[in-house]
PDB file of C-alpha atoms and ligand atoms in Angstrom:
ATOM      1  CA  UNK F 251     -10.138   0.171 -18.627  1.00  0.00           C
ATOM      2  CA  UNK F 252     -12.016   3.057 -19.958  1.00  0.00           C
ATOM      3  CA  UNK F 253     -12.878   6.868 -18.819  1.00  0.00           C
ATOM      4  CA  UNK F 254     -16.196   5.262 -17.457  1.00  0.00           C
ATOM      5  CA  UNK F 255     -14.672   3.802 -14.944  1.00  0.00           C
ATOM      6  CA  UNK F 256     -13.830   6.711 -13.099  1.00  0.00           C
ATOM      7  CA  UNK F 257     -17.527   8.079 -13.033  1.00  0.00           C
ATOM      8  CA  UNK F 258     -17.907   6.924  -9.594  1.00  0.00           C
ATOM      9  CA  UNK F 259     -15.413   9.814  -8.758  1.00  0.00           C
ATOM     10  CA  UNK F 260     -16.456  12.092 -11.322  1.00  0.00           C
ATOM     11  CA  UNK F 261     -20.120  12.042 -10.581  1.00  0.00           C
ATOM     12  CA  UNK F 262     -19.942  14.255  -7.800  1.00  0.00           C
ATOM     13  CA  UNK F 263     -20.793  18.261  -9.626  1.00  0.00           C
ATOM     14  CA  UNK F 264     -24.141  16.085 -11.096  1.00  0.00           C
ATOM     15  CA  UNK F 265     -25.140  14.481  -8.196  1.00  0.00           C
ATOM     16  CA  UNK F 266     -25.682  17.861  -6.616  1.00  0.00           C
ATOM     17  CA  UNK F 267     -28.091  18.964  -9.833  1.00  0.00           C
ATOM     18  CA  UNK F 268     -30.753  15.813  -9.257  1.00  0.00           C
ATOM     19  CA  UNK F 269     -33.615  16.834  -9.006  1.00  0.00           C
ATOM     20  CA  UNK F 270     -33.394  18.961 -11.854  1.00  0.00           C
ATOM     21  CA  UNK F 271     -35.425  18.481 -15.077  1.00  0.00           C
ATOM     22  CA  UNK F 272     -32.842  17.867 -18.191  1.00  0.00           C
ATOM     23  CA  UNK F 273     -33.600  21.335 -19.890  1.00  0.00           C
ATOM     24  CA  UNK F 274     -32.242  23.647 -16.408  1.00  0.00           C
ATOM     25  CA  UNK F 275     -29.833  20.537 -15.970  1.00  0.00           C
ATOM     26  CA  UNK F 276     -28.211  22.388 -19.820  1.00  0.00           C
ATOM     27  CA  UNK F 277     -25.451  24.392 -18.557  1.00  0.00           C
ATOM     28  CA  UNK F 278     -25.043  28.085 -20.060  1.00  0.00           C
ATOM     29  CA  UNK F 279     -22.201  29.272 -18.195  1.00  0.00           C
ATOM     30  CA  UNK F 280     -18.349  27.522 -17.367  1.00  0.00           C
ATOM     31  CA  UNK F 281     -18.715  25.472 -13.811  1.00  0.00           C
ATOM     32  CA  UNK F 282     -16.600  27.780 -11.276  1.00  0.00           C
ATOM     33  CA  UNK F 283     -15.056  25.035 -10.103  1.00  0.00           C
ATOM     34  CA  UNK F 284     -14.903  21.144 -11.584  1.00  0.00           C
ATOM     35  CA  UNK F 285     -12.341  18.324 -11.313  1.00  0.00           C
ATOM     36  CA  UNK F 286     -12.329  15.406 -14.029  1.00  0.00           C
ATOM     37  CA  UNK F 287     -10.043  13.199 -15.928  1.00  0.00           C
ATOM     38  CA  UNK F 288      -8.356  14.880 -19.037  1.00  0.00           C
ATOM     39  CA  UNK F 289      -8.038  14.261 -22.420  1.00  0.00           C
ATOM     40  CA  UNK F 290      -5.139  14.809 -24.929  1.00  0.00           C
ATOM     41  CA  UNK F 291      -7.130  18.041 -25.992  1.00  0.00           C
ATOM     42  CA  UNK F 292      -6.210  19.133 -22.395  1.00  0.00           C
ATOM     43  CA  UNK F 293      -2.912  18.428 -23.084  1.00  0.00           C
ATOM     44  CA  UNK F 294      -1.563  22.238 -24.645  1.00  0.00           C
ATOM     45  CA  UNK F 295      -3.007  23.635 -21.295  1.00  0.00           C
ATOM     46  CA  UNK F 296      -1.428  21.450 -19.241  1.00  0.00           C
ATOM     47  CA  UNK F 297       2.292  22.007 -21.113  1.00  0.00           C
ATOM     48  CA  UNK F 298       1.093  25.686 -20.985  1.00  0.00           C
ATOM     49  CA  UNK F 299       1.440  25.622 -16.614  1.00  0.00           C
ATOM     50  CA  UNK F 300       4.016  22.867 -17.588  1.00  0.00           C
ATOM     51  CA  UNK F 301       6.251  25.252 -19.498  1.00  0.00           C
ATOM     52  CA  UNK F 302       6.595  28.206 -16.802  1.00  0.00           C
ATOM     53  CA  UNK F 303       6.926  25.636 -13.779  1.00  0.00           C
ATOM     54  CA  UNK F 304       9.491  23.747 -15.116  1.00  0.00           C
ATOM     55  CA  UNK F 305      11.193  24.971 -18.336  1.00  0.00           C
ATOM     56  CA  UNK F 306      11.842  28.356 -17.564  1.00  0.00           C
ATOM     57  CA  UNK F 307      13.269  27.106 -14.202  1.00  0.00           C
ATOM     58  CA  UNK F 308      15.695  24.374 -15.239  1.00  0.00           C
ATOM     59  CA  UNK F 309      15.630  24.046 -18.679  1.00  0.00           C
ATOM     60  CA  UNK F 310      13.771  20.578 -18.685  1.00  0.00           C
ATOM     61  CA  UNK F 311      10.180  19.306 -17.511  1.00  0.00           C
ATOM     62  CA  UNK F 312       8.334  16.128 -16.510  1.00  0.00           C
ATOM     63  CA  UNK F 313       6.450  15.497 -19.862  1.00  0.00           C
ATOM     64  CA  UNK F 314       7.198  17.364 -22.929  1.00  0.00           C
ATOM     65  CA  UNK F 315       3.678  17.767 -24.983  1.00  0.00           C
ATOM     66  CA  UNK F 316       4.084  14.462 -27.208  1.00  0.00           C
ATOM     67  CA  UNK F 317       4.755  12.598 -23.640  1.00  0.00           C
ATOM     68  CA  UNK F 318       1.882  14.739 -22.131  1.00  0.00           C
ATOM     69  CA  UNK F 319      -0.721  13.755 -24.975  1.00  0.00           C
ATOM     70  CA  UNK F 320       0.743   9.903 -25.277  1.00  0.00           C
ATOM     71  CA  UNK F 321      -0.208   9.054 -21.085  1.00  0.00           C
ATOM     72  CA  UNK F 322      -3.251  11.009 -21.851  1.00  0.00           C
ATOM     73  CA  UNK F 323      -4.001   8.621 -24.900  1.00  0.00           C
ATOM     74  CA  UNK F 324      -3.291   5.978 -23.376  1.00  0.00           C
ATOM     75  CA  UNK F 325      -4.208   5.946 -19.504  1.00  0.00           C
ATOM     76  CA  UNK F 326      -6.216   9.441 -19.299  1.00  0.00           C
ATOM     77  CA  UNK F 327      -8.098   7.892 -16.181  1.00  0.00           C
ATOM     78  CA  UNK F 328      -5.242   8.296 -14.130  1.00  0.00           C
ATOM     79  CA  UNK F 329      -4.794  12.257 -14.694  1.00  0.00           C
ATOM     80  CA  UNK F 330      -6.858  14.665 -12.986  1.00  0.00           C
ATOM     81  CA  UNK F 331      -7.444  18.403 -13.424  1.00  0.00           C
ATOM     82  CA  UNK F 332      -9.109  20.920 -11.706  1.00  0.00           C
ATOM     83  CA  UNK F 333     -10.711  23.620 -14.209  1.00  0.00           C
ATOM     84  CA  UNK F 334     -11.707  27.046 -12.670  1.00  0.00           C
ATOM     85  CA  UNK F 335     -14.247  28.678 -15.394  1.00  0.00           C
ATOM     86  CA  UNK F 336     -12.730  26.046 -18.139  1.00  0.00           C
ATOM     87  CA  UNK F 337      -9.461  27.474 -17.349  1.00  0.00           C
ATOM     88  CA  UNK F 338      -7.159  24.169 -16.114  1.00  0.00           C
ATOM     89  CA  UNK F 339      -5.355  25.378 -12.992  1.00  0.00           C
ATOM     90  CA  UNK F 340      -3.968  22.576 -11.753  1.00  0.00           C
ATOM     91  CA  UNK F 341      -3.493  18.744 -12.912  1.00  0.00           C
ATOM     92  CA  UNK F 342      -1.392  15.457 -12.015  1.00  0.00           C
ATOM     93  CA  UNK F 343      -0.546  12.926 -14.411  1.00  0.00           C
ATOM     94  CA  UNK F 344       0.087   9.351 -13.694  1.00  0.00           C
ATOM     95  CA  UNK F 345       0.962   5.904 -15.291  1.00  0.00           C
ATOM     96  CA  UNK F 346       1.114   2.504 -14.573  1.00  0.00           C
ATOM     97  CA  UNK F 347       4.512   1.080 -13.074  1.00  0.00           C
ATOM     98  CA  UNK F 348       5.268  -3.118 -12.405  1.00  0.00           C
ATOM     99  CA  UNK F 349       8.153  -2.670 -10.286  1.00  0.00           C
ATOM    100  CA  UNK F 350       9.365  -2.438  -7.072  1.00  0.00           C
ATOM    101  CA  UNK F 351      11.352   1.010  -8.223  1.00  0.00           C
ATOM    102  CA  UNK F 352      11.557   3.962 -10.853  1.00  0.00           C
ATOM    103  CA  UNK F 353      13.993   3.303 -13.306  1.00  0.00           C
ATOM    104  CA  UNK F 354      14.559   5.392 -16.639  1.00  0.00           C
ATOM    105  CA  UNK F 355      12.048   3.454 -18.299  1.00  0.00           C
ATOM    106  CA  UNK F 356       9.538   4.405 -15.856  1.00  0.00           C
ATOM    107  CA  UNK F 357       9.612   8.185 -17.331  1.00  0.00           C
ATOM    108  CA  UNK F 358       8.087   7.009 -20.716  1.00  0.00           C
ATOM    109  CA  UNK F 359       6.261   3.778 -20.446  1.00  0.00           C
ATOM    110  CA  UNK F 360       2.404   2.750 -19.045  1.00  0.00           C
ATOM    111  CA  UNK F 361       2.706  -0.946 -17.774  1.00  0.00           C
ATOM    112  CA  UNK F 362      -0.831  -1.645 -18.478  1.00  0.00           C
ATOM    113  CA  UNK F 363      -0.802  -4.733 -15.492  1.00  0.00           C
ATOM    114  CA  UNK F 364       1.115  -2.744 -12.689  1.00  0.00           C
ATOM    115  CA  UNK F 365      -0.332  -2.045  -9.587  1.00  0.00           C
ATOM    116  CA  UNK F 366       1.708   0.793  -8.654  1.00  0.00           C
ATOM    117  CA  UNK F 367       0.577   4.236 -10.175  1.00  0.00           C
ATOM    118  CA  UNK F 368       3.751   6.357 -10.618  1.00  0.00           C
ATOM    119  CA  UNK F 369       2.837   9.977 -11.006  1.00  0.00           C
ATOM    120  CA  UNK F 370       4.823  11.755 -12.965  1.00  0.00           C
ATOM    121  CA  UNK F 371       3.674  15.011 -12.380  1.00  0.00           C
ATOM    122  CA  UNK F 372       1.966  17.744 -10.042  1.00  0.00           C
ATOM    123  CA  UNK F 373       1.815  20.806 -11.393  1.00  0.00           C
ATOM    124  CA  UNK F 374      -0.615  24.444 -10.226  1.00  0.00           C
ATOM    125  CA  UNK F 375      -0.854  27.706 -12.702  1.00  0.00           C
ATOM    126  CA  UNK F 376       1.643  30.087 -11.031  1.00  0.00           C
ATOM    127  CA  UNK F 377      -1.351  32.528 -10.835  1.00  0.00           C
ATOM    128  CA  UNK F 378      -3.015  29.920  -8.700  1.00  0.00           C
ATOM    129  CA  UNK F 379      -0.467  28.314  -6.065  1.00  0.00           C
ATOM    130  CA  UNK F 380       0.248  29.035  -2.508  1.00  0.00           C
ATOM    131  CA  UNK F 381      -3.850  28.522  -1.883  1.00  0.00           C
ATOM    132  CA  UNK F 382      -3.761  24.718  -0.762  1.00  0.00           C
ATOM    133  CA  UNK F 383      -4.723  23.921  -4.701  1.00  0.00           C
ATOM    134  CA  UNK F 384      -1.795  21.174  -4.988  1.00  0.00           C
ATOM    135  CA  UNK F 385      -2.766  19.238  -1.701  1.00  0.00           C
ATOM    136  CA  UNK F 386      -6.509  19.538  -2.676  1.00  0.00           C
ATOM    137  CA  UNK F 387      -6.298  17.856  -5.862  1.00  0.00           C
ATOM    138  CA  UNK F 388      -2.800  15.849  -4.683  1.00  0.00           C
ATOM    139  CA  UNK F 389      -5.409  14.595  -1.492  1.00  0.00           C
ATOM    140  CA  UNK F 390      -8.835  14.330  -4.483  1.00  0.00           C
ATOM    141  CA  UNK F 391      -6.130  11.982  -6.800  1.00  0.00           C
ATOM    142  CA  UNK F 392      -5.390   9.774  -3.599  1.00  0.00           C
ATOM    143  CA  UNK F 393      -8.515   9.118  -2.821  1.00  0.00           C
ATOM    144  CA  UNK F 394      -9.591   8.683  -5.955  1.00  0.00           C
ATOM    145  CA  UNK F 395      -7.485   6.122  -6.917  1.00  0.00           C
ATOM    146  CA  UNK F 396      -9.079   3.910  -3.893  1.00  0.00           C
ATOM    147  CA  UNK F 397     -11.765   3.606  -6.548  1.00  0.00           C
ATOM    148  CA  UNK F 398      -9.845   1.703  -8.604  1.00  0.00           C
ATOM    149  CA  UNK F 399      -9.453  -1.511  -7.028  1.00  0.00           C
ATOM    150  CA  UNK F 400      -6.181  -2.386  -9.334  1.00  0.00           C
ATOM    151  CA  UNK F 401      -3.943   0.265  -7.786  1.00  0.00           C
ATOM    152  CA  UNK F 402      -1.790  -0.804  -4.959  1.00  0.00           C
ATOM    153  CA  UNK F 403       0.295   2.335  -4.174  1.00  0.00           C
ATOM    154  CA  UNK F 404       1.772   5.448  -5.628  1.00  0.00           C
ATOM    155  CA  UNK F 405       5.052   7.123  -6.475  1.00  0.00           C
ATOM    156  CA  UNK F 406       6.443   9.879  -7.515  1.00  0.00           C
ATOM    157  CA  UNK F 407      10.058  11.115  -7.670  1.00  0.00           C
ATOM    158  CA  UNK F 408      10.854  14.654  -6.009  1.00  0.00           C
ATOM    159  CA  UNK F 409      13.736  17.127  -5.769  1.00  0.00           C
ATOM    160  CA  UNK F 410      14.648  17.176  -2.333  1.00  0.00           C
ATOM    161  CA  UNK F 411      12.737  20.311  -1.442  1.00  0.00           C
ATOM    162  CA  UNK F 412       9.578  19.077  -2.325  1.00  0.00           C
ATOM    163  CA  UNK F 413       9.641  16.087   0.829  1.00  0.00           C
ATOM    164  CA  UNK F 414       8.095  18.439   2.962  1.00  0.00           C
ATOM    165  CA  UNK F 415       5.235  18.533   0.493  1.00  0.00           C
ATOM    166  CA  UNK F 416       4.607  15.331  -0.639  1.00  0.00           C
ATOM    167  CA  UNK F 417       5.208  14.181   3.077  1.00  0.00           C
ATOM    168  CA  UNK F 418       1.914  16.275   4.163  1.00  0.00           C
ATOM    169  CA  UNK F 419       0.235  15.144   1.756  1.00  0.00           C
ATOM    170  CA  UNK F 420       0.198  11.261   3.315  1.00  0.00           C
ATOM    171  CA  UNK F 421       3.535  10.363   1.228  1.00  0.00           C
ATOM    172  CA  UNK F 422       6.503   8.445   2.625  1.00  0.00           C
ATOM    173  CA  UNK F 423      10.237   8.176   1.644  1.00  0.00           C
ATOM    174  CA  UNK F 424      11.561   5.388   0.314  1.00  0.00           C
ATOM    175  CA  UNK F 425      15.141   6.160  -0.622  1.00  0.00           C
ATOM    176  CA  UNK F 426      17.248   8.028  -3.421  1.00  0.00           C
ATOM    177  CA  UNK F 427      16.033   7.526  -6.712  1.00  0.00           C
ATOM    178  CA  UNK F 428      18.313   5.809  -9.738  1.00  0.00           C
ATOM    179  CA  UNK F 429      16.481   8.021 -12.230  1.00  0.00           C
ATOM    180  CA  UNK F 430      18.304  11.257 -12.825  1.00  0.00           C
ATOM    181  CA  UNK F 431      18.130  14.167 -15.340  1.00  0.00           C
ATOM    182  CA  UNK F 432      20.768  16.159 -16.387  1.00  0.00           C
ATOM    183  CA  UNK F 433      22.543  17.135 -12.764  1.00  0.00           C
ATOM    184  CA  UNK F 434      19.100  17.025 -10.442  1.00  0.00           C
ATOM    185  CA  UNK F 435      18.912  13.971  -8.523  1.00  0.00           C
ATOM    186  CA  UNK F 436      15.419  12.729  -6.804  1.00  0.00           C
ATOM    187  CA  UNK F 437      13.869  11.052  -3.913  1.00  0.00           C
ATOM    188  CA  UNK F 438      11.593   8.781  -4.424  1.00  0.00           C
ATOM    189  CA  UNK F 439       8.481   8.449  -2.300  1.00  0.00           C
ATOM    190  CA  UNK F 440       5.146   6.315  -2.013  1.00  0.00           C
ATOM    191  CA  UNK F 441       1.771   6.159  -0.796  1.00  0.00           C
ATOM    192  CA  UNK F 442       0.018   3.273  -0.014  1.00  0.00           C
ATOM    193  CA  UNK F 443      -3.342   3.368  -1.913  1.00  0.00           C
ATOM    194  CA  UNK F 444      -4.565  -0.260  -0.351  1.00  0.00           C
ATOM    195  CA  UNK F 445      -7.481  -0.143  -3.520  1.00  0.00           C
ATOM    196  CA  UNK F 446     -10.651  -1.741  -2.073  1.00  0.00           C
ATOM    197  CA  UNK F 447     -13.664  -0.778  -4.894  1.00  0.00           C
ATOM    198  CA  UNK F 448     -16.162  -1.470  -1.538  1.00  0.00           C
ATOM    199  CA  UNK F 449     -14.677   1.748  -0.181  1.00  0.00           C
ATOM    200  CA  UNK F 450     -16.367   4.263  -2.554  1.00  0.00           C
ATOM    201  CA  UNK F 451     -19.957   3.002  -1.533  1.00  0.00           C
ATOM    202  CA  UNK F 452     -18.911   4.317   1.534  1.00  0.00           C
ATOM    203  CA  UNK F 453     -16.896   7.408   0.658  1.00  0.00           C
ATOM    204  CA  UNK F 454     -20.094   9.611   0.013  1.00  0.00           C
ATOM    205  CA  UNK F 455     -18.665  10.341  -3.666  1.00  0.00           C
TER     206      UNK F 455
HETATM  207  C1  COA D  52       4.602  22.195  -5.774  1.00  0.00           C
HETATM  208  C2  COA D  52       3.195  22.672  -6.096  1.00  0.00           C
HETATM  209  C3  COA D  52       2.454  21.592  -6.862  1.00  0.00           C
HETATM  210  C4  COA D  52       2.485  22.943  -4.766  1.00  0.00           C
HETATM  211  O1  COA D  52       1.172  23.397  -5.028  1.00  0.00           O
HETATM  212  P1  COA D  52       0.579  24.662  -4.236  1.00  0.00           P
HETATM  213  O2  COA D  52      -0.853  24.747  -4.577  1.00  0.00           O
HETATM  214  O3  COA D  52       1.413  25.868  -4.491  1.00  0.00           O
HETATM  215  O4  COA D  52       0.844  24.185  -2.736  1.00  0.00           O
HETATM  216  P2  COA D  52      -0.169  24.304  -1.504  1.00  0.00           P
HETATM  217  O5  COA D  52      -0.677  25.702  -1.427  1.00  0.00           O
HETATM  218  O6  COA D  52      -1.145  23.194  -1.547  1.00  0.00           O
HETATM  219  O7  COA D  52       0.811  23.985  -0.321  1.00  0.00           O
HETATM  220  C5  COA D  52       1.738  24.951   0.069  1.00  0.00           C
HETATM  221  C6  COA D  52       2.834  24.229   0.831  1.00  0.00           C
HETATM  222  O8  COA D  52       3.561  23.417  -0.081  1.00  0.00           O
HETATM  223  C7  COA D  52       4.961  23.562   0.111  1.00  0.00           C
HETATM  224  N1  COA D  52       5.534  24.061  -1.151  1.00  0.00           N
HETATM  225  C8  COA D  52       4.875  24.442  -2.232  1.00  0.00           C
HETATM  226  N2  COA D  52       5.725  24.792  -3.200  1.00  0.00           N
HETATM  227  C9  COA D  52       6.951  24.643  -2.685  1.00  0.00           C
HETATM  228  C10 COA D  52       8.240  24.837  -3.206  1.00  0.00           C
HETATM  229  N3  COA D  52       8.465  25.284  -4.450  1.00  0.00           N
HETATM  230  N4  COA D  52       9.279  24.587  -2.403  1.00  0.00           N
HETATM  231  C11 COA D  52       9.103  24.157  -1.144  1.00  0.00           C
HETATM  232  N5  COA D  52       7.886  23.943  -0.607  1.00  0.00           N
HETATM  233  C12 COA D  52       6.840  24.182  -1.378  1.00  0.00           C
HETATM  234  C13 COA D  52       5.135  24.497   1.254  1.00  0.00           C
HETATM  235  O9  COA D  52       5.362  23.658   2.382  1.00  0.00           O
HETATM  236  C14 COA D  52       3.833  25.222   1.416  1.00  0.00           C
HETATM  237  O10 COA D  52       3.572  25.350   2.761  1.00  0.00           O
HETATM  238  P3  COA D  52       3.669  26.805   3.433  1.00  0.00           P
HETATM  239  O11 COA D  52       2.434  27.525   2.976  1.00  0.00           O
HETATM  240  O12 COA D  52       3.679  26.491   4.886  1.00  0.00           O
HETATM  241  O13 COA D  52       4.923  27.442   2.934  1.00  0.00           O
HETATM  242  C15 COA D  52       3.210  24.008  -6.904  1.00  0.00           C
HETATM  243  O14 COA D  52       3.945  24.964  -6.177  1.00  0.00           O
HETATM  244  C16 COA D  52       3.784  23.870  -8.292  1.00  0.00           C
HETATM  245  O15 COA D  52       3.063  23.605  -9.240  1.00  0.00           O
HETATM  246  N6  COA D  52       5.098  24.081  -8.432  1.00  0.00           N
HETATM  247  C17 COA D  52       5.753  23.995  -9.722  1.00  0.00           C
HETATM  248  C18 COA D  52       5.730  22.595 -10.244  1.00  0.00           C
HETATM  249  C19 COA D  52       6.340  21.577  -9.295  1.00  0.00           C
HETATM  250  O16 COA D  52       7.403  21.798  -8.712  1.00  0.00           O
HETATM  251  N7  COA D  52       5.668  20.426  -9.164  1.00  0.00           N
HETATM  252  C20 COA D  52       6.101  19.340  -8.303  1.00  0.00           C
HETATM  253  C21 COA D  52       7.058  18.420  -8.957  1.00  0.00           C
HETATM  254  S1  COA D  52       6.289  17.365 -10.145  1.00  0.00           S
END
């Protein structure tokens, strides 16, 4: 599995330039607005907006930067982020999972033949949130993991609060999770991704 095979998904900014010759095609100023898959040189941005939404909250986050640049290493095609002038503000990071459940194990390891995509995090630059940025790129991730005709479902783990959410954006509880971290306890939740590759030559993406 390579970065290539998201292009389908990612094709979408340069499908709106054909026509173009390949000299005005040259870009000489940042894209406003452009999602794509990142790459462990994204990786000090993202524990940048990781940083203030997690560790000066609770002390602890998702993915500390060696955990950030390892899923980017080794699965960056299931990340997305959504750059505003270059600037990343906003990203979610995912992994492969083989089991029915999150257990501890789930927090570090890719499971290169799961099915499941467990995302581990969600996370939108302070600056930016409260605009509908996290259930754009939550609802862009969904449907872009359709593409991938491997994926059978999604999961995250949430702090209770964040149902309300996660349930909005199409997700569905499936019971306390066994994974805690220090004292915070999660719910774990799913989304059923039902992968058919024949879907994007219909999606208009
Ligand atoms: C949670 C998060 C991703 C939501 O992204 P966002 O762009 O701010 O959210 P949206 O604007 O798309 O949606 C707003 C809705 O989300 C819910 N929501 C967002 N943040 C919330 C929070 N901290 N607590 C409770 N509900 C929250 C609310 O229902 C809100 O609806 P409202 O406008 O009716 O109040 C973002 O706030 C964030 O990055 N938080 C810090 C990191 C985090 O907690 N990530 C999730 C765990 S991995």
């Amino acid at each position: 599995m390579s970065v290539l095979s998201a292009l389908p998904f990612l094709k979408l900014t340069h499908l709106r330039s054909s026509g173009r010759s390949p000299v005005r095609q040259r870009r000489h100023t940042l894209p406003a607005s452009e999602f794509r898959c990142l790459t462990p040189e994204d990786a000090i941005s993202v524990f940048e907006i990781e940083r203030e939404a997690f560790i000066s909250v609770s002390g602890n986050c998702p993915l500390y930067l060696d955990e950030v640049r390892h899923f980017l290493n080794l699965c960056p095609e299931l990340s997305l982020g959504w750059f505003e002038e270059g600037q990343l503000v906003a990203f979610v990071i995912g992994s492969l999972w083989d089991q029915e459940k999150l257990n501890q194990d789930a927090l570090t390891l890719h499971k290169a033949h799961g099915t499941t995509v467990h995302i581990h995090v969600l996370a939108v630059h302070h600056t930016f949130r409260q605009q509908g940025k996290g259930s754009i790129l939550m609802w862009r991730y969904l449907q872009y993991l359709r593409c991938l005709p491997y994926i059978r479902r999604a999961m995250l783990m949430c702090e209770d609060f964040l149902i309300p959410f996660y349930s909005n954006c199409g997700f569905k509880v499936l019971g306390p999770s066994e994974v805690t971290v220090g004292t915070l306890t999660f719910t774990e939740m799913y989304y059923a991704v039902q992968g058919h590759a024949l879907m994007r030559r219909n999606s208009g993406w």
